[in-house]
C-alpha cells in the first residue's frame, strides 16, 4: 500500500508509535522510529514521508539527518507542556491528573519540549526547514475524556492561532523570520501548497482566558490565560496557517 501511494505521488504521513504491551508508553515513538521508520526510508528511497506530531528530541535529530524527502510536523501542545502537566497539573490549589492534557503521542520530558521550541524558533534556518507547523486537533466529548479509559486527544482548533502567537511573543520572536517560516513557508513548500495571502484571521494582544470547553468538548489549556485573543468574529479555521 505504501509503495502504491508513493508511486502515484502521495506524501505518506505517519503517526509514529509502536504498539505492544512490552513497550513503555513514553517510548513508543522512539521505538517506531529506530526499528520501523528507518526500514521504511531504506525500502522506499526517495519516497516522501512526513512524521506527524513529533514529540521527542531524538525523533527531531533522526528526521533532520535523513534525506530532504523526509519531513516532520510539530504541534502546539507538545511545545506548551510536558508530561508533568498531565500527571501533576496545578489548578485551584490542587495538584493532579488533567485529562485534557492526555493525547498521543503523549507530552514528553522537559528536554523534549525545549527541543521542539528550538526548532520552532530556528525554522527559517536550512537545518530546520524540513519541519513545519502540524496542527493536530482531536475533539472529544467531556464524558469520553473524564472517565476510566478516557480518550486521548487535545482540542486545539479554536485556540490554535492565539497559542502559537503567544508562545513566539513570550520569547520576543514574533518579528523573527522563523515565525513565518514555521507557520507558513516550510509547510507550504514541503507539501506543495500555494499560500493564499487573503486567507487570514486577526488577533489582538490582550489577556484572554481560554474557555474550559466549547459546548461539551474540553479545550486544551482551558482556563489558562493567553496573552493574545481572537478578534470577534474570528475565522478560527485550523486549516488557515497564515496569521495576520
PDB file of C-alpha atoms in Angstrom:
ATOM      1  CA  UNK A   1       0.000   0.000   0.000  1.00  0.00           C
ATOM      2  CA  UNK A   2       2.793   2.434   0.893  1.00  0.00           C
ATOM      3  CA  UNK A   3       4.624   1.633  -2.329  1.00  0.00           C
ATOM      4  CA  UNK A   4       1.479   2.289  -4.374  1.00  0.00           C
ATOM      5  CA  UNK A   5       0.794   5.571  -2.548  1.00  0.00           C
ATOM      6  CA  UNK A   6       4.325   6.841  -3.154  1.00  0.00           C
ATOM      7  CA  UNK A   7       4.246   5.704  -6.775  1.00  0.00           C
ATOM      8  CA  UNK A   8       1.226   7.882  -7.591  1.00  0.00           C
ATOM      9  CA  UNK A   9       2.754  10.883  -5.819  1.00  0.00           C
ATOM     10  CA  UNK A  10       1.240  10.802  -2.342  1.00  0.00           C
ATOM     11  CA  UNK A  11       3.072  12.113   0.694  1.00  0.00           C
ATOM     12  CA  UNK A  12       2.779   9.376   3.310  1.00  0.00           C
ATOM     13  CA  UNK A  13       2.036  10.997   6.680  1.00  0.00           C
ATOM     14  CA  UNK A  14       2.776   8.714   9.609  1.00  0.00           C
ATOM     15  CA  UNK A  15       1.762   8.790  13.269  1.00  0.00           C
ATOM     16  CA  UNK A  16       4.891   7.065  14.539  1.00  0.00           C
ATOM     17  CA  UNK A  17       4.139   4.982  17.630  1.00  0.00           C
ATOM     18  CA  UNK A  18       4.859   1.291  18.022  1.00  0.00           C
ATOM     19  CA  UNK A  19       2.031  -0.740  19.613  1.00  0.00           C
ATOM     20  CA  UNK A  20       2.554  -3.557  22.093  1.00  0.00           C
ATOM     21  CA  UNK A  21       2.298  -4.106  25.842  1.00  0.00           C
ATOM     22  CA  UNK A  22       6.043  -4.733  26.028  1.00  0.00           C
ATOM     23  CA  UNK A  23       6.848  -1.099  25.123  1.00  0.00           C
ATOM     24  CA  UNK A  24       6.684   1.760  27.606  1.00  0.00           C
ATOM     25  CA  UNK A  25       4.009   4.248  26.580  1.00  0.00           C
ATOM     26  CA  UNK A  26       6.507   7.128  26.557  1.00  0.00           C
ATOM     27  CA  UNK A  27       8.928   5.180  24.381  1.00  0.00           C
ATOM     28  CA  UNK A  28       6.603   4.149  21.553  1.00  0.00           C
ATOM     29  CA  UNK A  29       7.683   6.933  19.204  1.00  0.00           C
ATOM     30  CA  UNK A  30      11.412   6.285  19.560  1.00  0.00           C
ATOM     31  CA  UNK A  31      10.944   2.513  19.217  1.00  0.00           C
ATOM     32  CA  UNK A  32       8.976   3.042  15.998  1.00  0.00           C
ATOM     33  CA  UNK A  33      11.499   5.498  14.584  1.00  0.00           C
ATOM     34  CA  UNK A  34      14.515   3.316  15.359  1.00  0.00           C
ATOM     35  CA  UNK A  35      13.088  -0.032  14.329  1.00  0.00           C
ATOM     36  CA  UNK A  36      10.389   0.571  11.744  1.00  0.00           C
ATOM     37  CA  UNK A  37      10.726   4.008  10.182  1.00  0.00           C
ATOM     38  CA  UNK A  38      14.398   3.618   9.317  1.00  0.00           C
ATOM     39  CA  UNK A  39      13.500   0.476   7.359  1.00  0.00           C
ATOM     40  CA  UNK A  40      10.676   2.287   5.546  1.00  0.00           C
ATOM     41  CA  UNK A  41      13.060   5.000   4.407  1.00  0.00           C
ATOM     42  CA  UNK A  42      15.553   2.367   3.216  1.00  0.00           C
ATOM     43  CA  UNK A  43      12.887   0.268   1.487  1.00  0.00           C
ATOM     44  CA  UNK A  44      11.426   3.276  -0.380  1.00  0.00           C
ATOM     45  CA  UNK A  45      14.380   5.528  -1.288  1.00  0.00           C
ATOM     46  CA  UNK A  46      13.196   8.909  -2.472  1.00  0.00           C
ATOM     47  CA  UNK A  47       9.702   8.336  -1.065  1.00  0.00           C
ATOM     48  CA  UNK A  48       8.026  11.345   0.538  1.00  0.00           C
ATOM     49  CA  UNK A  49       7.323  10.700   4.229  1.00  0.00           C
ATOM     50  CA  UNK A  50       6.178  13.168   6.861  1.00  0.00           C
ATOM     51  CA  UNK A  51       6.449  12.180  10.529  1.00  0.00           C
ATOM     52  CA  UNK A  52       3.402  13.712  12.184  1.00  0.00           C
ATOM     53  CA  UNK A  53       3.284  15.435  15.611  1.00  0.00           C
ATOM     54  CA  UNK A  54       6.853  14.688  16.676  1.00  0.00           C
ATOM     55  CA  UNK A  55       7.151  14.585  20.451  1.00  0.00           C
ATOM     56  CA  UNK A  56      10.814  13.812  21.245  1.00  0.00           C
ATOM     57  CA  UNK A  57      14.213  15.367  20.585  1.00  0.00           C
ATOM     58  CA  UNK A  58      15.656  12.110  19.252  1.00  0.00           C
ATOM     59  CA  UNK A  59      12.999  11.973  16.522  1.00  0.00           C
ATOM     60  CA  UNK A  60      13.872  15.545  15.550  1.00  0.00           C
ATOM     61  CA  UNK A  61      17.528  14.541  15.234  1.00  0.00           C
ATOM     62  CA  UNK A  62      16.700  11.445  13.183  1.00  0.00           C
ATOM     63  CA  UNK A  63      14.426  13.283  10.744  1.00  0.00           C
ATOM     64  CA  UNK A  64      16.981  16.084  10.483  1.00  0.00           C
ATOM     65  CA  UNK A  65      19.714  13.628   9.464  1.00  0.00           C
ATOM     66  CA  UNK A  66      17.564  11.866   6.853  1.00  0.00           C
ATOM     67  CA  UNK A  67      17.286  12.907   3.173  1.00  0.00           C
ATOM     68  CA  UNK A  68      15.309  16.016   2.207  1.00  0.00           C
ATOM     69  CA  UNK A  69      12.286  13.922   1.193  1.00  0.00           C
ATOM     70  CA  UNK A  70      11.744  13.082   4.886  1.00  0.00           C
ATOM     71  CA  UNK A  71       9.999  15.889   6.764  1.00  0.00           C
ATOM     72  CA  UNK A  72       8.256  16.363  10.098  1.00  0.00           C
ATOM     73  CA  UNK A  73       5.409  18.219  11.777  1.00  0.00           C
ATOM     74  CA  UNK A  74       5.291  19.778  15.249  1.00  0.00           C
ATOM     75  CA  UNK A  75       2.205  20.629  17.295  1.00  0.00           C
ATOM     76  CA  UNK A  76       1.480  23.470  19.693  1.00  0.00           C
ATOM     77  CA  UNK A  77       0.575  21.064  22.513  1.00  0.00           C
ATOM     78  CA  UNK A  78       3.994  19.379  22.514  1.00  0.00           C
ATOM     79  CA  UNK A  79       5.583  22.834  22.564  1.00  0.00           C
ATOM     80  CA  UNK A  80       3.449  24.005  25.504  1.00  0.00           C
ATOM     81  CA  UNK A  81       3.511  21.229  28.095  1.00  0.00           C
ATOM     82  CA  UNK A  82       5.423  18.242  29.468  1.00  0.00           C
ATOM     83  CA  UNK A  83       4.082  15.027  30.951  1.00  0.00           C
ATOM     84  CA  UNK A  84       4.145  16.712  34.368  1.00  0.00           C
ATOM     85  CA  UNK A  85       1.247  18.831  33.116  1.00  0.00           C
ATOM     86  CA  UNK A  86      -0.731  15.655  32.518  1.00  0.00           C
ATOM     87  CA  UNK A  87       0.121  13.918  35.777  1.00  0.00           C
ATOM     88  CA  UNK A  88       0.755  16.869  38.125  1.00  0.00           C
ATOM     89  CA  UNK A  89      -1.429  19.681  36.797  1.00  0.00           C
ATOM     90  CA  UNK A  90      -1.791  22.544  39.283  1.00  0.00           C
ATOM     91  CA  UNK A  91      -5.091  24.435  39.420  1.00  0.00           C
ATOM     92  CA  UNK A  92      -7.173  25.950  42.197  1.00  0.00           C
ATOM     93  CA  UNK A  93      -4.733  24.890  44.892  1.00  0.00           C
ATOM     94  CA  UNK A  94      -4.921  21.274  43.752  1.00  0.00           C
ATOM     95  CA  UNK A  95      -2.374  19.037  42.080  1.00  0.00           C
ATOM     96  CA  UNK A  96      -3.451  16.075  39.971  1.00  0.00           C
ATOM     97  CA  UNK A  97      -4.342  14.455  36.676  1.00  0.00           C
ATOM     98  CA  UNK A  98      -5.579  16.686  33.829  1.00  0.00           C
ATOM     99  CA  UNK A  99      -7.416  14.600  31.189  1.00  0.00           C
ATOM    100  CA  UNK A 100      -7.434  17.475  28.682  1.00  0.00           C
ATOM    101  CA  UNK A 101      -3.638  17.090  28.506  1.00  0.00           C
ATOM    102  CA  UNK A 102      -3.929  13.433  27.518  1.00  0.00           C
ATOM    103  CA  UNK A 103      -3.101  12.964  23.836  1.00  0.00           C
ATOM    104  CA  UNK A 104      -0.954  10.814  21.543  1.00  0.00           C
ATOM    105  CA  UNK A 105       1.950  10.854  21.197  1.00  0.00           C
ATOM    106  CA  UNK A 106       1.950  11.953  24.832  1.00  0.00           C
ATOM    107  CA  UNK A 107       3.586  15.081  26.178  1.00  0.00           C
ATOM    108  CA  UNK A 108       7.150  14.100  26.984  1.00  0.00           C
ATOM    109  CA  UNK A 109      10.041  15.347  29.132  1.00  0.00           C
ATOM    110  CA  UNK A 110      11.152  18.941  29.591  1.00  0.00           C
ATOM    111  CA  UNK A 111      14.123  18.433  27.253  1.00  0.00           C
ATOM    112  CA  UNK A 112      11.760  17.310  24.501  1.00  0.00           C
ATOM    113  CA  UNK A 113       9.540  20.381  24.852  1.00  0.00           C
ATOM    114  CA  UNK A 114      12.610  22.634  24.712  1.00  0.00           C
ATOM    115  CA  UNK A 115      13.879  20.829  21.592  1.00  0.00           C
ATOM    116  CA  UNK A 116      10.548  21.421  19.835  1.00  0.00           C
ATOM    117  CA  UNK A 117      10.619  25.101  20.763  1.00  0.00           C
ATOM    118  CA  UNK A 118      14.191  25.347  19.486  1.00  0.00           C
ATOM    119  CA  UNK A 119      13.128  24.044  16.088  1.00  0.00           C
ATOM    120  CA  UNK A 120      10.180  26.467  16.020  1.00  0.00           C
ATOM    121  CA  UNK A 121      12.455  29.418  16.756  1.00  0.00           C
ATOM    122  CA  UNK A 122      15.035  28.370  14.126  1.00  0.00           C
ATOM    123  CA  UNK A 123      12.621  27.184  11.434  1.00  0.00           C
ATOM    124  CA  UNK A 124      13.988  29.672   8.914  1.00  0.00           C
ATOM    125  CA  UNK A 125      17.446  28.070   9.023  1.00  0.00           C
ATOM    126  CA  UNK A 126      18.303  25.441   6.420  1.00  0.00           C
ATOM    127  CA  UNK A 127      18.820  22.729   9.042  1.00  0.00           C
ATOM    128  CA  UNK A 128      15.207  23.062  10.229  1.00  0.00           C
ATOM    129  CA  UNK A 129      13.270  23.971   7.096  1.00  0.00           C
ATOM    130  CA  UNK A 130      12.022  20.405   6.777  1.00  0.00           C
ATOM    131  CA  UNK A 131       9.983  20.939   9.965  1.00  0.00           C
ATOM    132  CA  UNK A 132       6.649  22.743   9.865  1.00  0.00           C
ATOM    133  CA  UNK A 133       3.604  23.507  11.963  1.00  0.00           C
ATOM    134  CA  UNK A 134       1.390  20.409  12.006  1.00  0.00           C
ATOM    135  CA  UNK A 135      -1.873  21.225  13.796  1.00  0.00           C
ATOM    136  CA  UNK A 136      -3.405  18.133  15.366  1.00  0.00           C
ATOM    137  CA  UNK A 137      -6.809  18.761  16.934  1.00  0.00           C
ATOM    138  CA  UNK A 138      -8.733  15.803  18.340  1.00  0.00           C
ATOM    139  CA  UNK A 139     -12.016  16.873  19.975  1.00  0.00           C
ATOM    140  CA  UNK A 140     -13.804  14.504  22.332  1.00  0.00           C
ATOM    141  CA  UNK A 141     -16.908  14.965  24.460  1.00  0.00           C
ATOM    142  CA  UNK A 142     -16.186  15.607  28.129  1.00  0.00           C
ATOM    143  CA  UNK A 143     -17.936  12.343  29.060  1.00  0.00           C
ATOM    144  CA  UNK A 144     -15.472  10.465  26.840  1.00  0.00           C
ATOM    145  CA  UNK A 145     -12.403  12.102  28.396  1.00  0.00           C
ATOM    146  CA  UNK A 146     -13.453  12.413  32.047  1.00  0.00           C
ATOM    147  CA  UNK A 147     -13.813   8.692  32.602  1.00  0.00           C
ATOM    148  CA  UNK A 148     -11.887   5.460  33.044  1.00  0.00           C
ATOM    149  CA  UNK A 149     -10.116   4.755  29.733  1.00  0.00           C
ATOM    150  CA  UNK A 150     -10.575   8.379  28.690  1.00  0.00           C
ATOM    151  CA  UNK A 151      -9.947   9.202  25.028  1.00  0.00           C
ATOM    152  CA  UNK A 152      -6.590  10.746  24.094  1.00  0.00           C
ATOM    153  CA  UNK A 153      -6.753  13.965  22.127  1.00  0.00           C
ATOM    154  CA  UNK A 154      -6.159  17.696  22.511  1.00  0.00           C
ATOM    155  CA  UNK A 155      -8.861  20.028  21.205  1.00  0.00           C
ATOM    156  CA  UNK A 156      -6.731  22.913  19.951  1.00  0.00           C
ATOM    157  CA  UNK A 157      -8.583  24.049  16.800  1.00  0.00           C
ATOM    158  CA  UNK A 158     -10.393  27.062  18.342  1.00  0.00           C
ATOM    159  CA  UNK A 159      -7.280  28.367  20.108  1.00  0.00           C
ATOM    160  CA  UNK A 160      -4.524  27.351  17.728  1.00  0.00           C
ATOM    161  CA  UNK A 161      -3.583  30.787  16.385  1.00  0.00           C
ATOM    162  CA  UNK A 162      -3.603  32.617  19.732  1.00  0.00           C
ATOM    163  CA  UNK A 163      -1.468  29.950  21.425  1.00  0.00           C
ATOM    164  CA  UNK A 164       1.186  29.878  18.692  1.00  0.00           C
ATOM    165  CA  UNK A 165       1.413  33.679  18.591  1.00  0.00           C
ATOM    166  CA  UNK A 166       1.555  33.791  22.402  1.00  0.00           C
ATOM    167  CA  UNK A 167       4.492  31.359  22.510  1.00  0.00           C
ATOM    168  CA  UNK A 168       6.511  33.288  19.939  1.00  0.00           C
ATOM    169  CA  UNK A 169       5.674  36.547  21.693  1.00  0.00           C
ATOM    170  CA  UNK A 170       6.882  35.213  25.064  1.00  0.00           C
ATOM    171  CA  UNK A 171      10.344  34.792  23.566  1.00  0.00           C
ATOM    172  CA  UNK A 172      10.280  38.045  21.564  1.00  0.00           C
ATOM    173  CA  UNK A 173      10.197  36.101  18.303  1.00  0.00           C
ATOM    174  CA  UNK A 174       7.073  37.445  16.578  1.00  0.00           C
ATOM    175  CA  UNK A 175       9.136  39.631  14.227  1.00  0.00           C
ATOM    176  CA  UNK A 176      11.699  36.913  13.619  1.00  0.00           C
ATOM    177  CA  UNK A 177      11.629  35.167  10.200  1.00  0.00           C
ATOM    178  CA  UNK A 178      11.289  31.812  11.975  1.00  0.00           C
ATOM    179  CA  UNK A 179       7.670  32.644  12.836  1.00  0.00           C
ATOM    180  CA  UNK A 180       6.545  32.921   9.210  1.00  0.00           C
ATOM    181  CA  UNK A 181       8.794  30.028   8.182  1.00  0.00           C
ATOM    182  CA  UNK A 182       7.318  27.689  10.776  1.00  0.00           C
ATOM    183  CA  UNK A 183       3.658  28.633  10.408  1.00  0.00           C
ATOM    184  CA  UNK A 184       3.537  29.145   6.625  1.00  0.00           C
ATOM    185  CA  UNK A 185       6.598  28.754   4.410  1.00  0.00           C
ATOM    186  CA  UNK A 186       8.001  25.382   5.457  1.00  0.00           C
ATOM    187  CA  UNK A 187       4.691  23.546   5.375  1.00  0.00           C
ATOM    188  CA  UNK A 188       3.683  25.115   2.065  1.00  0.00           C
ATOM    189  CA  UNK A 189       6.999  24.127   0.494  1.00  0.00           C
ATOM    190  CA  UNK A 190       7.109  20.609   1.972  1.00  0.00           C
ATOM    191  CA  UNK A 191       3.544  19.792   0.913  1.00  0.00           C
ATOM    192  CA  UNK A 192       3.434  21.727  -2.341  1.00  0.00           C
ATOM    193  CA  UNK A 193       0.749  24.156  -1.146  1.00  0.00           C
ATOM    194  CA  UNK A 194       0.246  27.562  -2.742  1.00  0.00           C
ATOM    195  CA  UNK A 195      -0.218  30.161   0.016  1.00  0.00           C
ATOM    196  CA  UNK A 196      -3.209  32.448  -0.374  1.00  0.00           C
ATOM    197  CA  UNK A 197      -2.326  35.746   1.377  1.00  0.00           C
ATOM    198  CA  UNK A 198      -6.036  36.593   1.565  1.00  0.00           C
ATOM    199  CA  UNK A 199      -6.686  33.741   3.986  1.00  0.00           C
ATOM    200  CA  UNK A 200      -6.040  35.323   7.363  1.00  0.00           C
ATOM    201  CA  UNK A 201      -7.564  35.772  10.771  1.00  0.00           C
ATOM    202  CA  UNK A 202      -6.990  38.632  13.164  1.00  0.00           C
ATOM    203  CA  UNK A 203      -5.685  38.585  16.726  1.00  0.00           C
ATOM    204  CA  UNK A 204      -5.078  41.347  19.239  1.00  0.00           C
ATOM    205  CA  UNK A 205      -2.731  41.478  22.211  1.00  0.00           C
ATOM    206  CA  UNK A 206      -4.997  41.289  25.209  1.00  0.00           C
ATOM    207  CA  UNK A 207      -5.198  38.773  28.040  1.00  0.00           C
ATOM    208  CA  UNK A 208      -7.739  36.104  27.205  1.00  0.00           C
ATOM    209  CA  UNK A 209      -8.813  33.213  29.416  1.00  0.00           C
ATOM    210  CA  UNK A 210      -9.126  30.191  27.172  1.00  0.00           C
ATOM    211  CA  UNK A 211     -12.593  28.634  27.624  1.00  0.00           C
ATOM    212  CA  UNK A 212     -12.704  25.429  29.648  1.00  0.00           C
ATOM    213  CA  UNK A 213     -14.784  23.889  26.898  1.00  0.00           C
ATOM    214  CA  UNK A 214     -16.582  24.544  23.642  1.00  0.00           C
ATOM    215  CA  UNK A 215     -20.013  23.063  24.133  1.00  0.00           C
ATOM    216  CA  UNK A 216     -19.329  19.664  25.645  1.00  0.00           C
ATOM    217  CA  UNK A 217     -15.799  19.456  24.176  1.00  0.00           C
ATOM    218  CA  UNK A 218     -12.943  20.027  26.614  1.00  0.00           C
ATOM    219  CA  UNK A 219     -10.432  22.596  25.339  1.00  0.00           C
ATOM    220  CA  UNK A 220      -6.685  22.188  25.569  1.00  0.00           C
ATOM    221  CA  UNK A 221      -5.243  24.691  28.073  1.00  0.00           C
ATOM    222  CA  UNK A 222      -8.770  25.613  29.120  1.00  0.00           C
ATOM    223  CA  UNK A 223      -8.943  28.081  31.997  1.00  0.00           C
ATOM    224  CA  UNK A 224      -5.411  29.354  31.411  1.00  0.00           C
ATOM    225  CA  UNK A 225      -4.581  32.909  30.403  1.00  0.00           C
ATOM    226  CA  UNK A 226      -3.261  33.590  26.908  1.00  0.00           C
ATOM    227  CA  UNK A 227      -1.743  36.973  26.083  1.00  0.00           C
ATOM    228  CA  UNK A 228      -3.390  37.113  22.637  1.00  0.00           C
ATOM    229  CA  UNK A 229      -7.062  36.766  21.823  1.00  0.00           C
ATOM    230  CA  UNK A 230      -9.063  36.373  18.619  1.00  0.00           C
ATOM    231  CA  UNK A 231     -10.832  39.441  17.302  1.00  0.00           C
ATOM    232  CA  UNK A 232     -14.536  38.729  17.005  1.00  0.00           C
ATOM    233  CA  UNK A 233     -15.839  37.469  14.755  1.00  0.00           C
ATOM    234  CA  UNK A 234     -12.692  35.443  14.142  1.00  0.00           C
ATOM    235  CA  UNK A 235     -12.375  32.872  11.381  1.00  0.00           C
ATOM    236  CA  UNK A 236     -10.535  30.382  13.573  1.00  0.00           C
ATOM    237  CA  UNK A 237     -10.206  27.777  10.889  1.00  0.00           C
ATOM    238  CA  UNK A 238      -7.313  25.432  11.805  1.00  0.00           C
ATOM    239  CA  UNK A 239      -6.537  24.996   8.112  1.00  0.00           C
ATOM    240  CA  UNK A 240      -5.528  28.654   7.852  1.00  0.00           C
ATOM    241  CA  UNK A 241      -1.902  28.857   8.872  1.00  0.00           C
ATOM    242  CA  UNK A 242      -1.276  32.474   7.901  1.00  0.00           C
ATOM    243  CA  UNK A 243      -1.697  34.733  10.911  1.00  0.00           C
ATOM    244  CA  UNK A 244      -2.221  38.472  10.391  1.00  0.00           C
TER     245      UNK A 244
END
